Short mmCIF file of C-alpha atoms and ligand atoms in Angstrom, two decimals:
data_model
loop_
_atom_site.label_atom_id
_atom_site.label_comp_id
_atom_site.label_asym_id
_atom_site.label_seq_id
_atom_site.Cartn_x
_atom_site.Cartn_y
_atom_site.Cartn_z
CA UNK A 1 45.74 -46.05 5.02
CA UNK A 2 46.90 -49.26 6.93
CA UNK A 3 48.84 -50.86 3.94
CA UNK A 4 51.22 -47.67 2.82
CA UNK A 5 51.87 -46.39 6.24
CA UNK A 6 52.71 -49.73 7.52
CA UNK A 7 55.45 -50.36 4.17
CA UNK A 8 56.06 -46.80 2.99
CA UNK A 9 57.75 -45.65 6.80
CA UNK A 10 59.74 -48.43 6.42
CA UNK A 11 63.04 -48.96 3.82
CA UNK A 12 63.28 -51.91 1.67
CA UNK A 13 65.55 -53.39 3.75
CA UNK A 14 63.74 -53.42 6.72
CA UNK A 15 60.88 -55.12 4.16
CA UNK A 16 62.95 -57.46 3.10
CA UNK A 17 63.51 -56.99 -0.33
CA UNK A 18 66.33 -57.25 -1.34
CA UNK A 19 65.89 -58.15 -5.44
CA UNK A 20 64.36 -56.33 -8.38
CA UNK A 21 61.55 -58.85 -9.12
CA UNK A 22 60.01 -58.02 -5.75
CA UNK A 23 59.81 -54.65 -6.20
CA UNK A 24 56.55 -54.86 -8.62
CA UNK A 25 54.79 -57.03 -6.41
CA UNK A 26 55.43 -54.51 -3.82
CA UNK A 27 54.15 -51.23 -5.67
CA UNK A 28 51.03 -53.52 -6.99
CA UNK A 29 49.73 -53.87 -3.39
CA UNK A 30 50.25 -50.19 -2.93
CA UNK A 31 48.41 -49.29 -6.33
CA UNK A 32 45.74 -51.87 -6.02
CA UNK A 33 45.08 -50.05 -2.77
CA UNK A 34 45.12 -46.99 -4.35
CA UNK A 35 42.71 -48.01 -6.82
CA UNK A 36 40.36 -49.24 -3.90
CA UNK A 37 40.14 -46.39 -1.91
CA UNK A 38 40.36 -43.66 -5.16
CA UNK A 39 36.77 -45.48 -6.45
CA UNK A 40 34.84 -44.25 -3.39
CA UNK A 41 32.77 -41.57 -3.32
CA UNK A 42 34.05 -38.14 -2.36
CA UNK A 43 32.63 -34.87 -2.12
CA UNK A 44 35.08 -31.81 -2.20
CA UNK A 45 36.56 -31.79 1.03
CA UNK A 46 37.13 -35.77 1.10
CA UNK A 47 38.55 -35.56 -2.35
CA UNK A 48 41.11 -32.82 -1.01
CA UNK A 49 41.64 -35.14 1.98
CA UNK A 50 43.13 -38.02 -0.43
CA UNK A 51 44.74 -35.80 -2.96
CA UNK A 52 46.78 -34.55 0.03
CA UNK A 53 47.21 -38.28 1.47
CA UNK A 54 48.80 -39.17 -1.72
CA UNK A 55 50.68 -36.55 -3.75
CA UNK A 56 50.84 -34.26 0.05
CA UNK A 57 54.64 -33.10 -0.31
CA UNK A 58 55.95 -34.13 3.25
CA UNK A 59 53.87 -36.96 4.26
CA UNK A 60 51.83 -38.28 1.36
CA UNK A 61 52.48 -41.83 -0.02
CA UNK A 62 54.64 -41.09 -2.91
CA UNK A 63 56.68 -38.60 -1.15
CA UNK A 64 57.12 -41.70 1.87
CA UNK A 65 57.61 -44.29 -0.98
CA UNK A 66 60.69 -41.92 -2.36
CA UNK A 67 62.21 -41.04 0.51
CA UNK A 68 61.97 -44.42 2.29
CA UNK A 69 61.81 -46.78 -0.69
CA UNK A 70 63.83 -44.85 -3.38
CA UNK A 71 66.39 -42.94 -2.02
CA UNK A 72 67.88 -45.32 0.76
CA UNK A 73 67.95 -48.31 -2.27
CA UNK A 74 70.47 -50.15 -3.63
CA UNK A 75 71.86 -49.05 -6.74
CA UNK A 76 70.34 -52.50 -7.86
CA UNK A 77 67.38 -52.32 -6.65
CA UNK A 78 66.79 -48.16 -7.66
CA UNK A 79 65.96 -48.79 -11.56
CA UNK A 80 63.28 -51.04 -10.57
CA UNK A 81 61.76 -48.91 -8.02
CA UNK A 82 62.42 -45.79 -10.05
CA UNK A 83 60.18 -47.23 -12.89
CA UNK A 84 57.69 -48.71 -10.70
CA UNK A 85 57.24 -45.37 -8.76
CA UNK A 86 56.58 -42.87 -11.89
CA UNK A 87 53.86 -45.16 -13.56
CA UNK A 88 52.55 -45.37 -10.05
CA UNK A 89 53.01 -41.54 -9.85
CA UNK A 90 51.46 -41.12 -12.83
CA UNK A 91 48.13 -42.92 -12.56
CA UNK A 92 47.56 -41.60 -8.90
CA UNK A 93 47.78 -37.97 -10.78
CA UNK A 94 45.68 -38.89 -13.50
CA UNK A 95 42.92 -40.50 -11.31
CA UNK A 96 42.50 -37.80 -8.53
CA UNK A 97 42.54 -35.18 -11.54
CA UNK A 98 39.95 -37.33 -13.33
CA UNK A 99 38.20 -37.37 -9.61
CA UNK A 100 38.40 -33.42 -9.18
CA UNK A 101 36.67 -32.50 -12.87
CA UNK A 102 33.79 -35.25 -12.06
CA UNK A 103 33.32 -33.61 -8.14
CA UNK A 104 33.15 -30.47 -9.58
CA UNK A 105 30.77 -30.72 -12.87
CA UNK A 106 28.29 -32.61 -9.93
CA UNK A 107 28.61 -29.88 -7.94
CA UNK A 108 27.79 -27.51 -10.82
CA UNK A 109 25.44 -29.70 -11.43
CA UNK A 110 23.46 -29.11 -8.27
CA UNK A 111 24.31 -25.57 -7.87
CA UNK A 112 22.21 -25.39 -11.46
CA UNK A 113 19.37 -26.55 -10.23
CA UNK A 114 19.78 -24.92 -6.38
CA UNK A 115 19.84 -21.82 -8.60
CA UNK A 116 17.04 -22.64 -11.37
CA UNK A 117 14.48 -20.44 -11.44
CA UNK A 118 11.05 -21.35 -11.89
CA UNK A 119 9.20 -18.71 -14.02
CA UNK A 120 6.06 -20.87 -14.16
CA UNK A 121 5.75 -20.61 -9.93
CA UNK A 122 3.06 -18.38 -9.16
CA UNK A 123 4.44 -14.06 -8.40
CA UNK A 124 4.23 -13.06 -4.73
CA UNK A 125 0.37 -11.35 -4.03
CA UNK A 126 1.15 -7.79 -2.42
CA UNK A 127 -2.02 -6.90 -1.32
CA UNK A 128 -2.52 -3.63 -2.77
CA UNK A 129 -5.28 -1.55 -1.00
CA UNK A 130 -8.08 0.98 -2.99
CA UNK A 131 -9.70 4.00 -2.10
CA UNK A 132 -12.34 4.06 0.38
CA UNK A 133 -15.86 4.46 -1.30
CA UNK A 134 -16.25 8.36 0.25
CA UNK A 135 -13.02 8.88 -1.48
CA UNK A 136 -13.84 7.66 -4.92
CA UNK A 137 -17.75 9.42 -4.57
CA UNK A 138 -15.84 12.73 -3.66
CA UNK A 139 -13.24 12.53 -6.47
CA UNK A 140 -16.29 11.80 -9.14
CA UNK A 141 -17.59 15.27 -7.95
CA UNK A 142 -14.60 17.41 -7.74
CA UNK A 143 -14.48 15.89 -11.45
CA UNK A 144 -17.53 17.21 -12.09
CA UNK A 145 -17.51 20.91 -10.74
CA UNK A 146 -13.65 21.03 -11.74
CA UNK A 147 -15.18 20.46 -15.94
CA UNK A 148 -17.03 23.71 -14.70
CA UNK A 149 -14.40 26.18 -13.34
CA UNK A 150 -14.28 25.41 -9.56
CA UNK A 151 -11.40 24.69 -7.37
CA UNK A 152 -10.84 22.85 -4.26
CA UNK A 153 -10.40 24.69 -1.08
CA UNK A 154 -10.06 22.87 2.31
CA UNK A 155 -10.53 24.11 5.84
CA UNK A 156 -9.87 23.46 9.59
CA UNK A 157 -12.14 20.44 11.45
CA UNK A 158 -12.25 23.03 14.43
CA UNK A 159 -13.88 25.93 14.45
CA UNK A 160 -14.50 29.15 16.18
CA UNK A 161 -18.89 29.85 16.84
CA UNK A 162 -18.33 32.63 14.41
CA UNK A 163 -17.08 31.15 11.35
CA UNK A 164 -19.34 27.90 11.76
CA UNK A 165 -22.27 30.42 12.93
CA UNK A 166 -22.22 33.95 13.47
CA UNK A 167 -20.93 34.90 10.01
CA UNK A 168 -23.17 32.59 8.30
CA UNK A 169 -26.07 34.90 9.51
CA UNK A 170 -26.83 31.85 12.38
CA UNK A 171 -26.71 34.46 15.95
CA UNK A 172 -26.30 32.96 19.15
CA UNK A 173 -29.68 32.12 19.78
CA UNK A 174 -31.39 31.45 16.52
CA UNK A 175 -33.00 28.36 16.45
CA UNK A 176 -31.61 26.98 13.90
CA UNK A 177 -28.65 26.14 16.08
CA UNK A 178 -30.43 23.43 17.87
CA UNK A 179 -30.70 21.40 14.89
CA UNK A 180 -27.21 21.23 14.88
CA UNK A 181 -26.26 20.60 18.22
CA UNK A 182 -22.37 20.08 18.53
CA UNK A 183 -19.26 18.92 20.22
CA UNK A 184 -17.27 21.86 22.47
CA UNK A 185 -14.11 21.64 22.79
CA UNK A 186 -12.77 21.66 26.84
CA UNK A 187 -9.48 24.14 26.60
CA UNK A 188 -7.69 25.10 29.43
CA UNK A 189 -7.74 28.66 30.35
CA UNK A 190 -4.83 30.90 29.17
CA UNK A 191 -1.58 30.49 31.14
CA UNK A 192 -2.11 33.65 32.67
CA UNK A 193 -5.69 33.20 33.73
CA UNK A 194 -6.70 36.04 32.19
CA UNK A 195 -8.09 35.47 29.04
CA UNK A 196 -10.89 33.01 29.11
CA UNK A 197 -10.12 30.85 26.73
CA UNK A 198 -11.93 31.21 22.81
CA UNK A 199 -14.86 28.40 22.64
CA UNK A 200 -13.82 26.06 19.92
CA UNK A 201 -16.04 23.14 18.21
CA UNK A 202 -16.17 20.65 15.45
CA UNK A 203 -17.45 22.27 13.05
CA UNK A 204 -21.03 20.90 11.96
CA UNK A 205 -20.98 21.98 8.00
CA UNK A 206 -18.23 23.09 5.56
CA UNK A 207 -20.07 26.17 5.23
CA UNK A 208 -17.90 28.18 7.44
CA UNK A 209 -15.10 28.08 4.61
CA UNK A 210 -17.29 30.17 2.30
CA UNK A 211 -17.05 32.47 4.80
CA UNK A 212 -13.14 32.24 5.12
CA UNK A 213 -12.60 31.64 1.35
CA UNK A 214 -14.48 35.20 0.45
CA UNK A 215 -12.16 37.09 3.69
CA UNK A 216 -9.60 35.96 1.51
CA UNK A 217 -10.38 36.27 -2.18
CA UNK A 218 -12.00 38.51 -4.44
CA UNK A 219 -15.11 37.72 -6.71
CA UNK A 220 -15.03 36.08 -8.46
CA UNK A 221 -15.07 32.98 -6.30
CA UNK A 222 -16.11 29.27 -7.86
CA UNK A 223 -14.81 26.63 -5.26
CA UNK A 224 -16.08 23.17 -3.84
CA UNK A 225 -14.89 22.77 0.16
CA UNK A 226 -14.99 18.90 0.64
CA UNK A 227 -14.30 17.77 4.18
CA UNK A 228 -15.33 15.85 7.33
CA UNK A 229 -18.22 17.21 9.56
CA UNK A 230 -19.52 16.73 12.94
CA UNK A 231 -22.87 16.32 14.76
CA UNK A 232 -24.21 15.47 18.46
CA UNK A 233 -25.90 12.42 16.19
CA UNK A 234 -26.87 9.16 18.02
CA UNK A 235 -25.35 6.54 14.60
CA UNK A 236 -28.61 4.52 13.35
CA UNK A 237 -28.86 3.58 9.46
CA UNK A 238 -29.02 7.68 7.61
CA UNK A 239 -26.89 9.84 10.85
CA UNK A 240 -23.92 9.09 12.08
CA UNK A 241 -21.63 11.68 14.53
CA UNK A 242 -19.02 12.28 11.74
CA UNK A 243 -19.82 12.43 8.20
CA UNK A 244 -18.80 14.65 4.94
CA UNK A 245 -19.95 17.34 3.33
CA UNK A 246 -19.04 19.10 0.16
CA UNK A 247 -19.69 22.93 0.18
CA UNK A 248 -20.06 24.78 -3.15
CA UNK A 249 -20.07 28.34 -3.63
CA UNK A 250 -20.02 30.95 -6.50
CA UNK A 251 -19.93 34.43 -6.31
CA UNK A 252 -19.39 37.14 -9.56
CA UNK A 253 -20.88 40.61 -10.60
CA UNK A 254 -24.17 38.46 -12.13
CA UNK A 255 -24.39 35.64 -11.37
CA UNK A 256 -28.82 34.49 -11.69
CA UNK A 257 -30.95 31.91 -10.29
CA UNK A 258 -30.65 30.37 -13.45
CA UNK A 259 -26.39 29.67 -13.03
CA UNK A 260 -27.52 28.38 -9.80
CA UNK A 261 -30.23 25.58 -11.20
CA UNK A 262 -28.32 25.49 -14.33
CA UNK A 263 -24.92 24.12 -12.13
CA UNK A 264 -26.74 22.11 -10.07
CA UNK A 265 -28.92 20.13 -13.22
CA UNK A 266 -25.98 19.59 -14.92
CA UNK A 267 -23.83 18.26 -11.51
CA UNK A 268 -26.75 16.10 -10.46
CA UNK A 269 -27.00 14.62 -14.08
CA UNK A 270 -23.31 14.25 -14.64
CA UNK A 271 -23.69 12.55 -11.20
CA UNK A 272 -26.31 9.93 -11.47
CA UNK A 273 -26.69 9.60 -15.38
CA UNK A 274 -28.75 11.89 -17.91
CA UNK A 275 -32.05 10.10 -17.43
CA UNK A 276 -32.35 11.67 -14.29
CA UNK A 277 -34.72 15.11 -13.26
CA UNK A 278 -34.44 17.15 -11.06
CA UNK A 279 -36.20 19.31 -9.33
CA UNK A 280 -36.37 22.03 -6.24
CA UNK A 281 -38.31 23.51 -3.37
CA UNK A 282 -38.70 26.25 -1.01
CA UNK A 283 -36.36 26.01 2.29
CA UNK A 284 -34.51 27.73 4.45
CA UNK A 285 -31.13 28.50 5.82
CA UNK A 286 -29.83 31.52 7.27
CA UNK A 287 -27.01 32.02 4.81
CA UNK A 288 -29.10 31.81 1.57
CA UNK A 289 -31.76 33.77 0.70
CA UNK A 290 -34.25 32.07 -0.82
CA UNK A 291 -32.97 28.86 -0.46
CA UNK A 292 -34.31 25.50 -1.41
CA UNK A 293 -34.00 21.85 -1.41
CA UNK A 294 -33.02 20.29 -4.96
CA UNK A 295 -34.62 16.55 -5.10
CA UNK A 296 -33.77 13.57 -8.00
CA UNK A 297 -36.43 11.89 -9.56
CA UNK A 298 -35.77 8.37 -7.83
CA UNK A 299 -33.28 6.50 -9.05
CA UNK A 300 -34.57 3.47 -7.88
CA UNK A 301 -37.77 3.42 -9.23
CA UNK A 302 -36.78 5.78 -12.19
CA UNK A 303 -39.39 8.40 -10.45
CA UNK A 304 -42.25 6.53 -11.26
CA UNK A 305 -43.27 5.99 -7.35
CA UNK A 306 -43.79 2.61 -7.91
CA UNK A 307 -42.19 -0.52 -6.99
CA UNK A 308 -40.92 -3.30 -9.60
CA UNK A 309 -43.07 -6.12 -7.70
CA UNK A 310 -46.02 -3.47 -7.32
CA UNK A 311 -46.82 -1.44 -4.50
CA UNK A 312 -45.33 1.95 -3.48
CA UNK A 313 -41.30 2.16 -4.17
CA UNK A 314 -39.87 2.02 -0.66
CA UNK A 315 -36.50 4.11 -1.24
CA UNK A 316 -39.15 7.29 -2.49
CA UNK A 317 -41.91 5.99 -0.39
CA UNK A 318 -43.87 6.53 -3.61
CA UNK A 319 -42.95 9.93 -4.51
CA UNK A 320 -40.56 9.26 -7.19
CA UNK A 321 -38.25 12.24 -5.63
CA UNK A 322 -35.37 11.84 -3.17
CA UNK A 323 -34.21 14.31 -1.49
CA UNK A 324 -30.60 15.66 -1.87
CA UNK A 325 -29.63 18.95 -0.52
CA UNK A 326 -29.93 22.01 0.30
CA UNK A 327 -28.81 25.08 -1.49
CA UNK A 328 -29.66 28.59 -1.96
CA UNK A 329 -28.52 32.26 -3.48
CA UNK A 330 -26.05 33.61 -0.64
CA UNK A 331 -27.69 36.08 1.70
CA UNK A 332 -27.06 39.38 1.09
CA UNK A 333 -25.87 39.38 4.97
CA UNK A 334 -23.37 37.06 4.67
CA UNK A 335 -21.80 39.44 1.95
CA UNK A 336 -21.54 42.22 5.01
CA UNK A 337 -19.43 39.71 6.95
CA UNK A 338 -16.95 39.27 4.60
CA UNK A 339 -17.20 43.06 2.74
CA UNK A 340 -18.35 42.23 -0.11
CA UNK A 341 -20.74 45.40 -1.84
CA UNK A 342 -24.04 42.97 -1.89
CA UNK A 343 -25.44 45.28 -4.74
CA UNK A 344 -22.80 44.66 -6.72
CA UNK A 345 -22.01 40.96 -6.46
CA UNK A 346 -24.64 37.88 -6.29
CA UNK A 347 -24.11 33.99 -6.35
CA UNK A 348 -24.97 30.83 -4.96
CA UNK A 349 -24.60 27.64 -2.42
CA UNK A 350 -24.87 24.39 -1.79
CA UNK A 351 -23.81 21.91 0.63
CA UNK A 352 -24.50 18.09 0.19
CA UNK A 353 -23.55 15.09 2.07
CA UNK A 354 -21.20 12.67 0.38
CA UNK A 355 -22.27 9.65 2.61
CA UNK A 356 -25.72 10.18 1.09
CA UNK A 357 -24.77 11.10 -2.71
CA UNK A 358 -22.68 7.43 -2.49
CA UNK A 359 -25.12 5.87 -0.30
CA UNK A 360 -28.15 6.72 -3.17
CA UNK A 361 -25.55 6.27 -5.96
CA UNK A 362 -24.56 2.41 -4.75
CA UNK A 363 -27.29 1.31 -3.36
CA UNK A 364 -26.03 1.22 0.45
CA UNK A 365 -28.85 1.36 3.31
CA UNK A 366 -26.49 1.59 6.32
CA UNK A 367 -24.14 5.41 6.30
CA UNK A 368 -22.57 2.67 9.38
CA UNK A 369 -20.48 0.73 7.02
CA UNK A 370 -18.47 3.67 5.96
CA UNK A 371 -16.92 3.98 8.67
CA UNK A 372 -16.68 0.33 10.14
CA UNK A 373 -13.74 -0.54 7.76
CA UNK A 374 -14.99 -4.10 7.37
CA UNK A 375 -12.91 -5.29 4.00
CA UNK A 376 -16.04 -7.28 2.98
CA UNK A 377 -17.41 -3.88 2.49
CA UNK A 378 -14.52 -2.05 1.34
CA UNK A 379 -13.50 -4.60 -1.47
CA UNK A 380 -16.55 -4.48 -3.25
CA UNK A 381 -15.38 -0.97 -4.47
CA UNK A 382 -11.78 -1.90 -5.40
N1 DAH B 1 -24.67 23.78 5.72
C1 DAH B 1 -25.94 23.15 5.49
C2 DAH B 1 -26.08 21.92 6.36
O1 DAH B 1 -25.09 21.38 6.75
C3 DAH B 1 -26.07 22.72 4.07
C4 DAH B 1 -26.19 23.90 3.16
C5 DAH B 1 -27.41 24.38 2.79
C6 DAH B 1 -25.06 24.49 2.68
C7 DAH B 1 -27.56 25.44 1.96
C8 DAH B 1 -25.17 25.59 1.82
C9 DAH B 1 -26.44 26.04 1.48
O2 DAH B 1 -24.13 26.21 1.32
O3 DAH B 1 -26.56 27.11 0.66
O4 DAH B 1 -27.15 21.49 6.61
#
């Protein structure tokens, strides 16, 4: 601002000027410095700057150039200096208005394209998670035996020795207990010392909610009893210490060996695909009476024993069966736990391991990898 501030603070008299015909040469040096400096770039807050140096009420140039300049001049010299200061008035307004609308269309201008939105980009990936194999094997058989009338019925992970045992016809020192050797739970005795406190384990087999489902409910009784089980299992490639089970159990006025085979066919076709047979054989458990062990022809080497390449088929080491569980017509003991007359109602059980039923149905040769959580795993069952 050196040219204005130096002239415009000061009166024409103290310029010098004392005639008309100086007075345009004057306000030409003030406008061709306007001119300079209203050409430069500005962004908003420079352009408010200059507006304010020049049209600013009490100290900007024009107000300066009338108060020094106009109103202090001689009445010959005011004409002249009236003139010259409105055309000069009037092109500073029009220029820093013509200054403001081209600042702010650039600045709309960028704010446009700061705010564009690119639909092409590629979407944010949320990783979205699936169910774990066991789940989706487990939900493919409550399908199954839910198309048949049963419901779902789930029970605690800790158990008392009767429910897992004594009431499934398995006393304290039947042998049958060692094959299913379990974890005991430590509990502190009762605060009073008295009561020594009630043993408590993990239970090994679902089983011990037939026995709880029948205390509660009245033939008949058609559920499936999915859950986690326990065992004092070292973990190699087919046992691990935790796995899951699926109990079934059906109990009505008449219910036949045949309902029993009959259920189990259709499940284990519905299950692995029609082609497959099925078939069973004598076994035993204390809770079923008889009881047997229902096998698949193989699925591997569709039961023929053989291998693709020749040679024995290693998954039915030749027999074209695989074994699948066990299963039975519920002892008529187990009926005198829960009091149930067991001449007037009949019906049948099963209990099968879900690690195994997806471990034959996807071809997986480690029951390990179930529970390792390793995504590489996991994601090839999305
Ligand atoms: N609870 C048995 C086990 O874990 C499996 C089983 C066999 C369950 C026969 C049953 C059954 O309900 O009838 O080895």
């Amino acid at each position: 601002m050196n040219l204005p501030e130096d002239k415009t603070s000061k009166t024409l008299q103290e310029l010098g000027i004392a005639l008309p015909e100086q007075v345009a040469g004057l306000f030409e040096e003030v406008q061709s410095h306007f001119d300079a400096e209203s050409s430069k770039d500005f962004i908003e807050i420079l352009w408010k700057e200059f507006r304010d140096e020049w049209l600013g009420r009490k100290s900007g140039v024009l107000s300066q150039i009338t108060d020094n300049w106009l109103k202090p001049a001689s009445p010959e010299l005011k004409r002249a200096v009236g003139a010259a200061l409105n055309q000069l008035r009037a092109r500073v307004e029009a220029k820093i208005e013509e200054r403001r609308l081209s600042i702010e269309a650039t600045e709309e201008k960028w704010s446009l394209t700061r705010e564009r939105v690119d639909l092409s980009l590629p979407g944010v990936l949320r990783p979205v998670g699936s169910h774990h194999l066991i789940r989706q094997v487990l939900q493919q058989i409550e399908d199954i035996f839910f198309s048949i009338g049963f419901s779902v019925v789930e029970g605690p992970e800790i158990e008392t020795p009767y429910y897992n045992f004594e009431a499934l016809n398995i006393p304290e020192f039947h042998p049958v207990r060692d094959d299913m050797d379990t974890f005991y739970l430590d509990l502190p005795p009762s605060s009073d010392g008295k009561d020594a406190p009630q043993p408590l384990l993990l239970r090994t087999h679902t089983s011990p909610m037939q026995i709880r489902t029948m205390e509660k409910r009245q033939p008949p009784v058609r559920v499936i009893v999915p859950g986690k089980v326990y065992r004092r299992d070292n973990p190699d490639a087919t046992h691990s210490f935790i796995f899951h089970q699926v109990e079934g159990l059906a109990v009505d006025t008449d219910i036949t060996f045949c309902d029993f085979t009959g259920t189990i066919e259709y499940f284990v076709k519905q299950f692995f695909g029609p082609g497959v047979k099925t078939r069973f054989r004598p076994s035993y458990f204390p809770f079923t009476e008889p009881s047997v062990e229902f096998d698949v022809s193989c699925i591997f080497c569709g039961g023929s024993g053989s291998a693709a390449g020749g040679g024995a088929c290693s998954k039915c080491k030749g027999s074209g069966w695989i074994e699948l569980f066990g299963a039975g017509m519920v002892d008529p003991a187990v009926y005198g736990f829960v009091k149930y007359d067991p001449k007037k109602v009949s019906g049948f059980a099963f209990g099968m391991g879900i690690d195994r039923l997806a471990m034959l149905k996807y071809g997986i040769d480690d029951i390990q990898v179930f529970f390792q959580n390793d995504v590489r795993f996991l994601r090839q069952f999305p």
